[in-house]
mmCIF file of C-alpha atoms in Angstrom:
data_model
loop_
_atom_site.group_PDB
_atom_site.id
_atom_site.type_symbol
_atom_site.label_atom_id
_atom_site.label_comp_id
_atom_site.label_asym_id
_atom_site.label_seq_id
_atom_site.Cartn_x
_atom_site.Cartn_y
_atom_site.Cartn_z
ATOM 1 C CA GLY A 1 64.676 146.590 162.285
ATOM 2 C CA TYR A 2 63.621 145.208 158.108
ATOM 3 C CA THR A 3 60.945 142.299 158.813
ATOM 4 C CA THR A 4 61.374 140.674 155.074
ATOM 5 C CA ALA A 5 59.790 138.120 153.175
ATOM 6 C CA MET A 6 60.948 135.652 150.454
ATOM 7 C CA VAL A 7 57.989 135.389 148.194
ATOM 8 C CA GLY A 8 58.508 132.785 144.659
ATOM 9 C CA LYS A 9 61.003 130.566 142.901
ATOM 10 C CA TRP A 10 64.325 130.368 145.253
ATOM 11 C CA HIS A 11 65.988 127.840 143.508
ATOM 12 C CA LEU A 12 69.426 128.409 145.453
ATOM 13 C CA GLY A 13 69.323 125.208 147.549
ATOM 14 C CA ASN A 14 66.442 122.856 148.602
ATOM 15 C CA ARG A 15 67.782 121.425 151.525
ATOM 16 C CA PRO A 16 67.213 122.595 154.807
ATOM 17 C CA GLN A 17 70.307 124.172 155.787
ATOM 18 C CA TYR A 18 69.137 126.595 152.799
ATOM 19 C CA HIS A 19 66.121 127.630 153.155
ATOM 20 C CA PRO A 20 64.696 130.785 152.771
ATOM 21 C CA VAL A 21 63.959 131.171 156.569
ATOM 22 C CA GLN A 22 67.944 130.093 157.778
ATOM 23 C CA LYS A 23 69.057 133.139 155.474
ATOM 24 C CA GLY A 24 67.623 135.667 157.089
ATOM 25 C CA PHE A 25 63.931 135.790 155.518
ATOM 26 C CA ASP A 26 60.902 135.411 157.998
ATOM 27 C CA HIS A 27 58.794 134.811 155.940
ATOM 28 C CA PHE A 28 58.579 131.806 153.129
ATOM 29 C CA MET A 29 56.270 131.001 150.601
ATOM 30 C CA GLY A 30 57.416 129.467 147.222
ATOM 31 C CA PHE A 31 59.098 126.685 146.026
ATOM 32 C CA LEU A 32 62.462 125.683 146.733
ATOM 33 C CA ASP A 33 63.716 124.560 143.328
ATOM 34 C CA GLY A 34 63.924 126.252 139.903
ATOM 35 C CA GLY A 35 60.393 124.971 138.107
ATOM 36 C CA ASN A 36 57.033 124.820 138.743
ATOM 37 C CA LYS A 37 53.999 124.731 136.550
ATOM 38 C CA PRO A 38 52.241 128.099 135.120
ATOM 39 C CA MET A 39 48.713 127.181 136.371
ATOM 40 C CA ASN A 40 47.398 124.941 139.590
ATOM 41 C CA PRO A 41 51.456 125.135 141.096
ATOM 42 C CA THR A 42 52.349 122.527 143.929
ATOM 43 C CA LEU A 43 53.780 125.785 146.745
ATOM 44 C CA GLU A 44 55.181 125.425 149.898
ATOM 45 C CA VAL A 45 52.805 127.340 152.220
ATOM 46 C CA ASN A 46 53.545 127.670 156.460
ATOM 47 C CA GLY A 47 55.966 125.288 156.070
ATOM 48 C CA GLU A 48 53.643 122.286 154.432
ATOM 49 C CA VAL A 49 53.639 121.585 150.756
ATOM 50 C CA LYS A 50 50.870 121.383 148.588
ATOM 51 C CA LYS A 51 48.837 121.892 145.303
ATOM 52 C CA ILE A 52 47.024 125.461 144.646
ATOM 53 C CA ASN A 53 45.044 125.762 142.567
ATOM 54 C CA GLY A 54 45.319 129.304 140.140
ATOM 55 C CA PRO A 55 47.866 130.975 137.694
ATOM 56 C CA LEU A 56 51.709 130.781 139.612
ATOM 57 C CA PRO A 57 51.676 134.202 138.724
ATOM 58 C CA ASP A 58 48.496 135.652 140.994
ATOM 59 C CA ILE A 59 48.938 132.946 143.709
ATOM 60 C CA LEU A 60 52.658 134.392 144.459
ATOM 61 C CA THR A 61 51.440 138.257 144.472
ATOM 62 C CA ASP A 62 48.073 137.064 146.383
ATOM 63 C CA ASP A 63 50.952 135.840 149.553
ATOM 64 C CA ALA A 64 52.706 139.121 148.965
ATOM 65 C CA LEU A 65 50.400 141.577 148.909
ATOM 66 C CA GLU A 66 48.617 139.322 152.119
ATOM 67 C CA TRP A 67 52.206 139.730 153.818
ATOM 68 C CA LEU A 68 52.242 143.262 153.043
ATOM 69 C CA LYS A 69 48.664 143.958 154.503
ATOM 70 C CA SER A 70 50.279 142.392 157.974
ATOM 71 C CA VAL A 71 53.050 144.286 158.246
ATOM 72 C CA GLY A 72 51.637 147.573 157.135
ATOM 73 C CA SER A 73 53.480 150.522 157.781
ATOM 74 C CA LYS A 74 54.605 149.420 161.384
ATOM 75 C CA LYS A 75 58.288 148.707 160.698
ATOM 76 C CA PRO A 76 60.478 148.931 157.563
ATOM 77 C CA PHE A 77 60.248 145.874 155.707
ATOM 78 C CA ALA A 78 62.080 144.380 152.535
ATOM 79 C CA LEU A 79 60.348 142.392 150.267
ATOM 80 C CA SER A 80 61.610 140.109 147.861
ATOM 81 C CA LEU A 81 58.689 138.570 145.012
ATOM 82 C CA HIS A 82 60.665 136.171 142.821
ATOM 83 C CA PHE A 83 57.909 135.394 139.133
ATOM 84 C CA ARG A 84 58.679 131.858 137.163
ATOM 85 C CA ALA A 85 57.373 133.254 134.147
ATOM 86 C CA PRO A 86 58.117 133.657 131.444
ATOM 87 C CA HIS A 87 60.257 130.651 132.107
ATOM 88 C CA LEU A 88 59.192 127.998 129.417
ATOM 89 C CA ALA A 89 56.281 126.506 129.762
ATOM 90 C CA TYR A 90 54.694 130.133 129.045
ATOM 91 C CA GLY A 91 51.795 128.794 129.678
ATOM 92 C CA PRO A 92 48.357 127.936 130.633
ATOM 93 C CA VAL A 93 47.908 131.933 131.721
ATOM 94 C CA PRO A 94 44.097 133.316 131.806
ATOM 95 C CA LYS A 95 42.611 134.518 128.621
ATOM 96 C CA SER A 96 43.200 137.942 129.932
ATOM 97 C CA ASP A 97 46.965 137.742 129.370
ATOM 98 C CA THR A 98 46.730 136.719 125.842
ATOM 99 C CA ASP A 99 43.467 137.935 123.702
ATOM 100 C CA HIS A 100 44.862 140.878 123.058
ATOM 101 C CA TYR A 101 48.120 139.015 121.065
ATOM 102 C CA SER A 102 45.527 137.263 119.349
ATOM 103 C CA ASP A 103 45.720 139.395 116.060
ATOM 104 C CA LEU A 104 49.612 140.403 116.053
ATOM 105 C CA ASP A 105 51.621 139.005 113.631
ATOM 106 C CA PRO A 106 54.923 139.502 115.847
ATOM 107 C CA SER A 107 58.051 140.877 114.072
ATOM 108 C CA ILE A 108 61.147 138.177 114.439
ATOM 109 C CA PRO A 109 64.373 137.994 113.780
ATOM 110 C CA SER A 110 65.628 136.081 110.669
ATOM 111 C CA PHE A 111 67.733 133.379 110.980
ATOM 112 C CA PRO A 112 68.844 131.020 108.103
ATOM 113 C CA GLY A 113 66.837 127.494 108.690
ATOM 114 C CA VAL A 114 64.835 129.081 111.555
ATOM 115 C CA ASP A 115 60.745 127.507 110.998
ATOM 116 C CA GLU A 116 59.412 131.974 111.040
ATOM 117 C CA ALA A 117 55.454 130.366 111.611
ATOM 118 C CA VAL A 118 56.747 128.174 114.684
ATOM 119 C CA VAL A 119 58.799 131.236 116.370
ATOM 120 C CA LYS A 120 55.845 133.443 115.664
ATOM 121 C CA LYS A 121 53.728 131.249 117.748
ATOM 122 C CA SER A 122 56.238 131.000 120.057
ATOM 123 C CA THR A 123 56.509 134.494 120.925
ATOM 124 C CA LYS A 124 52.835 135.192 121.318
ATOM 125 C CA ALA A 125 52.422 132.681 123.883
ATOM 126 C CA TYR A 126 56.108 134.052 125.625
ATOM 127 C CA TYR A 127 54.194 138.113 125.252
ATOM 128 C CA GLY A 128 51.387 136.104 127.574
ATOM 129 C CA SER A 129 53.271 135.025 129.919
ATOM 130 C CA ILE A 130 54.986 138.332 130.406
ATOM 131 C CA SER A 131 51.641 139.794 130.488
ATOM 132 C CA SER A 132 51.123 137.801 132.968
ATOM 133 C CA ILE A 133 53.688 139.522 135.135
ATOM 134 C CA ASP A 134 52.894 143.148 134.072
ATOM 135 C CA ARG A 135 49.565 142.143 135.473
ATOM 136 C CA ASN A 136 50.627 141.363 139.014
ATOM 137 C CA ILE A 137 53.383 143.780 139.226
ATOM 138 C CA GLU A 138 50.072 146.258 138.332
ATOM 139 C CA ARG A 139 48.875 145.185 141.612
ATOM 140 C CA LEU A 140 51.451 145.667 143.751
ATOM 141 C CA LEU A 141 51.664 148.651 142.727
ATOM 142 C CA ILE A 142 48.195 149.888 143.233
ATOM 143 C CA TYR A 143 48.376 148.782 146.150
ATOM 144 C CA LEU A 144 50.988 150.786 146.935
ATOM 145 C CA ASP A 145 50.458 153.569 145.971
ATOM 146 C CA ASP A 146 46.394 153.187 147.748
ATOM 147 C CA THR A 147 47.863 152.611 150.992
ATOM 148 C CA GLY A 148 50.550 155.820 150.773
ATOM 149 C CA LEU A 149 53.174 153.012 151.409
ATOM 150 C CA SER A 150 54.990 154.144 147.454
ATOM 151 C CA LYS A 151 55.868 157.909 148.782
ATOM 152 C CA ASN A 152 59.043 155.614 150.923
ATOM 153 C CA THR A 153 59.141 152.326 149.283
ATOM 154 C CA ILE A 154 61.945 151.350 146.295
ATOM 155 C CA VAL A 155 60.794 149.591 143.718
ATOM 156 C CA LEU A 156 63.401 147.214 141.655
ATOM 157 C CA PHE A 157 62.132 145.471 138.973
ATOM 158 C CA THR A 158 65.045 143.263 137.035
ATOM 159 C CA SER A 159 65.445 139.350 136.280
ATOM 160 C CA ASP A 160 68.557 137.058 135.227
ATOM 161 C CA HIS A 161 68.694 136.844 131.946
ATOM 162 C CA GLY A 162 67.165 137.326 128.714
ATOM 163 C CA TYR A 163 65.118 135.179 125.455
ATOM 164 C CA ASN A 164 66.300 134.369 122.360
ATOM 165 C CA GLU A 165 63.182 133.481 120.876
ATOM 166 C CA GLY A 166 64.590 132.456 117.458
ATOM 167 C CA ARG A 167 67.405 135.440 117.599
ATOM 168 C CA HIS A 168 71.335 134.131 116.623
ATOM 169 C CA GLY A 169 68.747 130.492 115.741
ATOM 170 C CA ILE A 170 68.668 129.538 119.439
ATOM 171 C CA LYS A 171 65.712 128.663 121.596
ATOM 172 C CA THR A 172 65.614 130.001 125.022
ATOM 173 C CA LYS A 173 69.055 131.667 126.756
ATOM 174 C CA GLY A 174 72.855 130.978 127.532
ATOM 175 C CA ASN A 175 71.918 127.193 127.787
ATOM 176 C CA GLY A 176 69.857 127.355 125.209
ATOM 177 C CA SER A 177 69.934 125.230 122.019
ATOM 178 C CA TRP A 178 69.635 125.233 118.058
ATOM 179 C CA TRP A 179 66.140 126.125 116.498
ATOM 180 C CA ALA A 180 65.874 125.073 112.772
ATOM 181 C CA GLY A 181 63.057 123.900 110.994
ATOM 182 C CA GLY A 182 60.662 123.644 114.208
ATOM 183 C CA VAL A 183 62.836 120.962 115.774
ATOM 184 C CA THR A 184 64.616 122.198 118.964
ATOM 185 C CA GLY A 185 68.463 120.809 118.508
ATOM 186 C CA PRO A 186 71.787 120.401 120.496
ATOM 187 C CA LYS A 187 72.818 122.575 122.644
ATOM 188 C CA ARG A 188 74.389 126.364 121.688
ATOM 189 C CA PRO A 189 76.373 127.622 124.789
ATOM 190 C CA ASN A 190 76.135 131.728 124.470
ATOM 191 C CA MET A 191 76.742 134.831 125.805
ATOM 192 C CA PHE A 192 74.939 136.859 123.144
ATOM 193 C CA ASP A 193 73.504 140.282 124.349
ATOM 194 C CA THR A 194 69.563 138.908 124.024
ATOM 195 C CA SER A 195 70.946 136.188 126.869
ATOM 196 C CA LEU A 196 72.340 138.791 128.700
ATOM 197 C CA LYS A 197 71.262 141.826 128.775
ATOM 198 C CA ILE A 198 68.145 142.150 131.304
ATOM 199 C CA PRO A 199 65.583 144.872 132.404
ATOM 200 C CA LEU A 200 66.290 146.849 135.200
ATOM 201 C CA ALA A 201 63.716 149.477 136.477
ATOM 202 C CA ILE A 202 64.313 151.757 139.743
ATOM 203 C CA ARG A 203 61.260 153.803 141.683
ATOM 204 C CA TRP A 204 62.698 155.382 143.970
ATOM 205 C CA PRO A 205 60.536 158.917 145.165
ATOM 206 C CA VAL A 206 62.679 161.667 145.650
ATOM 207 C CA VAL A 207 65.757 160.503 143.997
ATOM 208 C CA VAL A 208 65.009 158.933 141.252
ATOM 209 C CA LYS A 209 63.426 161.314 138.163
ATOM 210 C CA PRO A 210 60.862 159.438 136.673
ATOM 211 C CA GLY A 211 61.329 158.638 133.025
ATOM 212 C CA SER A 212 65.364 158.962 133.213
ATOM 213 C CA LYS A 213 67.573 156.158 131.902
ATOM 214 C CA SER A 214 70.991 155.673 132.422
ATOM 215 C CA ASP A 215 73.726 153.968 129.284
ATOM 216 C CA ARG A 216 76.055 153.082 132.050
ATOM 217 C CA MET A 217 76.561 148.967 132.278
ATOM 218 C CA VAL A 218 75.767 147.339 135.074
ATOM 219 C CA SER A 219 75.380 143.694 136.695
ATOM 220 C CA ASN A 220 73.356 141.828 139.312
ATOM 221 C CA LEU A 221 76.201 141.135 140.845
ATOM 222 C CA ASP A 222 76.227 145.110 142.029
ATOM 223 C CA MET A 223 72.546 144.292 143.456
ATOM 224 C CA TYR A 224 73.735 143.949 146.850
ATOM 225 C CA ARG A 225 76.015 146.474 147.652
ATOM 226 C CA THR A 226 73.274 148.966 145.224
ATOM 227 C CA ILE A 227 70.750 148.456 147.884
ATOM 228 C CA LEU A 228 72.614 148.286 150.866
ATOM 229 C CA GLY A 229 73.274 151.831 149.700
ATOM 230 C CA MET A 230 69.930 153.069 149.206
ATOM 231 C CA ALA A 231 69.061 151.995 152.566
ATOM 232 C CA GLY A 232 72.050 154.307 153.786
ATOM 233 C CA LEU A 233 73.649 150.574 155.074
ATOM 234 C CA SER A 234 77.565 149.589 155.578
ATOM 235 C CA ILE A 235 78.583 146.472 154.115
ATOM 236 C CA PRO A 236 78.871 143.901 157.316
ATOM 237 C CA SER A 237 82.352 143.111 158.454
ATOM 238 C CA THR A 238 81.639 139.739 157.497
ATOM 239 C CA VAL A 239 81.717 139.053 153.613
ATOM 240 C CA SER A 240 83.370 140.929 151.099
ATOM 241 C CA PRO A 241 81.052 141.442 147.953
ATOM 242 C CA HIS A 242 81.973 141.801 144.271
ATOM 243 C CA GLY A 243 80.299 144.305 142.324
ATOM 244 C CA LYS A 244 79.918 148.534 142.852
ATOM 245 C CA ASP A 245 76.942 150.389 144.904
ATOM 246 C CA PHE A 246 75.178 152.663 141.675
ATOM 247 C CA THR A 247 73.228 154.099 143.519
ATOM 248 C CA PRO A 248 75.505 157.785 142.038
ATOM 249 C CA ILE A 249 73.426 156.779 138.663
ATOM 250 C CA LEU A 250 69.697 156.424 140.292
ATOM 251 C CA ARG A 251 70.800 160.245 142.472
ATOM 252 C CA GLY A 252 71.748 161.607 138.562
ATOM 253 C CA GLU A 253 75.446 161.849 139.856
ATOM 254 C CA ALA A 254 78.626 160.789 137.912
ATOM 255 C CA PHE A 255 79.310 157.013 137.492
ATOM 256 C CA PRO A 256 82.088 156.156 134.671
ATOM 257 C CA GLN A 257 81.404 153.441 132.440
ATOM 258 C CA ARG A 258 83.303 150.269 132.656
ATOM 259 C CA ASP A 259 83.620 146.864 131.538
ATOM 260 C CA LEU A 260 81.979 143.749 132.690
ATOM 261 C CA PHE A 261 83.584 140.164 132.835
ATOM 262 C CA GLY A 262 81.142 137.096 132.700
ATOM 263 C CA GLN A 263 82.042 133.482 133.681
ATOM 264 C CA TYR A 264 79.818 130.679 132.309
ATOM 265 C CA ASP A 265 80.894 126.643 132.811
ATOM 266 C CA LEU A 266 77.645 124.918 131.961
ATOM 267 C CA HIS A 267 77.086 121.376 132.521
ATOM 268 C CA ASN A 268 73.364 121.473 132.748
ATOM 269 C CA GLY A 269 72.446 118.842 129.323
ATOM 270 C CA GLY A 270 75.222 120.064 127.622
ATOM 271 C CA LEU A 271 79.238 120.977 128.009
ATOM 272 C CA ALA A 272 81.317 124.630 128.148
ATOM 273 C CA TYR A 273 83.545 126.651 129.760
ATOM 274 C CA MET A 274 83.121 130.177 128.760
ATOM 275 C CA ARG A 275 84.382 133.502 129.674
ATOM 276 C CA MET A 276 83.966 136.838 128.282
ATOM 277 C CA ILE A 277 84.817 140.753 128.730
ATOM 278 C CA ARG A 278 82.437 143.064 127.748
ATOM 279 C CA THR A 279 83.382 146.363 127.164
ATOM 280 C CA GLU A 280 81.128 149.460 125.844
ATOM 281 C CA ASP A 281 81.896 148.741 121.841
ATOM 282 C CA TYR A 282 83.447 145.287 121.902
ATOM 283 C CA LYS A 283 82.699 141.761 123.485
ATOM 284 C CA TYR A 284 85.641 138.998 123.558
ATOM 285 C CA VAL A 285 84.134 136.004 124.183
ATOM 286 C CA ARG A 286 86.234 133.217 124.938
ATOM 287 C CA HIS A 287 86.000 129.760 124.874
ATOM 288 C CA PHE A 288 87.960 126.913 127.005
ATOM 289 C CA HIS A 289 88.602 123.045 126.495
ATOM 290 C CA THR A 290 88.081 123.325 123.021
ATOM 291 C CA ARG A 291 88.866 124.839 119.723
ATOM 292 C CA HIS A 292 87.931 127.529 116.999
ATOM 293 C CA MET A 293 84.798 128.417 118.964
ATOM 294 C CA ASP A 294 86.410 132.058 120.344
ATOM 295 C CA GLU A 295 83.952 135.103 119.504
ATOM 296 C CA LEU A 296 84.243 138.932 119.178
ATOM 297 C CA TYR A 297 81.372 141.295 117.766
ATOM 298 C CA ASP A 298 82.332 144.477 117.300
ATOM 299 C CA LEU A 299 79.122 146.257 119.263
ATOM 300 C CA LYS A 300 79.039 149.817 118.343
ATOM 301 C CA ASN A 301 78.726 148.866 113.837
ATOM 302 C CA ASP A 302 77.095 144.934 115.059
ATOM 303 C CA PRO A 303 74.542 145.273 118.088
ATOM 304 C CA ASP A 304 73.039 142.232 117.513
ATOM 305 C CA GLU A 305 76.703 140.174 117.475
ATOM 306 C CA THR A 306 75.879 138.688 114.090
ATOM 307 C CA LYS A 307 79.617 138.051 112.540
ATOM 308 C CA ASN A 308 81.942 136.889 114.550
ATOM 309 C CA LEU A 309 85.282 138.528 114.141
ATOM 310 C CA ILE A 310 87.316 135.909 114.729
ATOM 311 C CA ARG A 311 87.520 132.758 112.488
ATOM 312 C CA ARG A 312 88.992 129.970 113.167
ATOM 313 C CA GLY A 313 92.157 131.686 115.093
ATOM 314 C CA SER A 314 92.171 134.049 111.675
ATOM 315 C CA ARG A 315 90.859 137.652 111.951
ATOM 316 C CA GLN A 316 88.362 138.978 109.782
ATOM 317 C CA GLY A 317 86.874 142.546 108.466
ATOM 318 C CA SER A 318 87.955 145.762 109.609
ATOM 319 C CA LEU A 319 89.426 145.777 113.206
ATOM 320 C CA PRO A 320 91.827 148.721 114.267
ATOM 321 C CA GLU A 321 95.397 147.318 115.992
ATOM 322 C CA GLY A 322 95.206 146.029 119.188
ATOM 323 C CA ILE A 323 91.435 145.121 119.901
ATOM 324 C CA LEU A 324 92.257 141.789 120.327
ATOM 325 C CA GLU A 325 95.271 141.872 122.198
ATOM 326 C CA ASN A 326 94.069 144.920 124.782
ATOM 327 C CA LEU A 327 90.777 142.236 124.948
ATOM 328 C CA GLN A 328 91.990 139.667 125.672
ATOM 329 C CA ALA A 329 94.517 141.027 128.423
ATOM 330 C CA LYS A 330 91.131 142.508 130.132
ATOM 331 C CA LEU A 331 89.588 138.799 130.487
ATOM 332 C CA LYS A 332 92.962 137.718 131.613
ATOM 333 C CA ALA A 333 93.634 140.092 134.495
ATOM 334 C CA ASN A 334 89.954 139.143 135.479
ATOM 335 C CA MET A 335 90.357 136.117 135.878
ATOM 336 C CA GLU A 336 93.454 136.189 137.726
ATOM 337 C CA ALA A 337 91.850 138.648 140.493
ATOM 338 C CA ILE A 338 89.552 135.816 141.212
ATOM 339 C CA ASN A 339 91.318 132.891 140.876
ATOM 340 C CA ASP A 340 89.720 131.421 137.938
ATOM 341 C CA PRO A 341 90.808 127.423 138.079
ATOM 342 C CA LEU A 342 90.321 128.087 133.985
ATOM 343 C CA LEU A 343 93.590 129.926 134.430
ATOM 344 C CA THR A 344 95.779 126.759 134.193
ATOM 345 C CA ASP A 345 95.045 126.368 130.769
ATOM 346 C CA LYS A 346 96.892 127.363 127.599
ATOM 347 C CA TYR A 347 96.282 131.113 127.009
#
């Protein structure tokens, strides 16, 4: 009974059978691949691919607003608005998104060999790109408020990854590169929190108390079950999704803390086979097909993950007895649960 729209970055296949309109969306405007230009992008509009002048976030939001106006309050709707920003290249963006940072001297992490001037310049550009998103999200929220739709509309804001911007000496994300001396070096595949932790803000009138926060760990894998839970819809019998429905958190109900399992096989500009288990207090990263690269962090005492407690197979620092073995067992159990192909490796 919902009418649906997908506007912006798709990045889930560019062959005809993977097109958004073949996957349940009634309306699509945007781009099928992962990249695009922040200014004067090439987009698919009404089935035709063409160049459109203007900032990409503004163009996408314009289309989303036009679609919402066409839908009105006639029937339930689900809109997915996927911005490309703040990916590189950060700009150009409108001056209004960067002018308020002109005199900013951003606080940046210190890391041996990292050129602070280069990182500060990039950080300001990063902020400008983020502002281009903030400004357009405001346009969307104002429209919902002005039309009264916000009273019965759930707004969920999130992302797919973080950017390190010099943290850990890395430029960009999980497939980032070493960034020293102002020069981008070889790949540094990683599962640092600076890559994995993402924003998640939800406005659900009547249900979510404004300004409330939760420290429970959730995952993007939870979104499918959670959105259906919000809408009061059951899981279709044809699918078996992973993840959990975290609507109890949003209702202010009990939701037990849990461990998070992560997989990352990098084949884009580098090579890595990584598996991770993250508890509330520890993170263990196992690097397969290589030696002496495993990582263990005490997140309670070292939240910035600056001290790897595993070095060349030996244990360093103060570590409670059995912690590493317990994390290894949890990681193996998660891998077995999904029949992970890396289980054939010597553990």
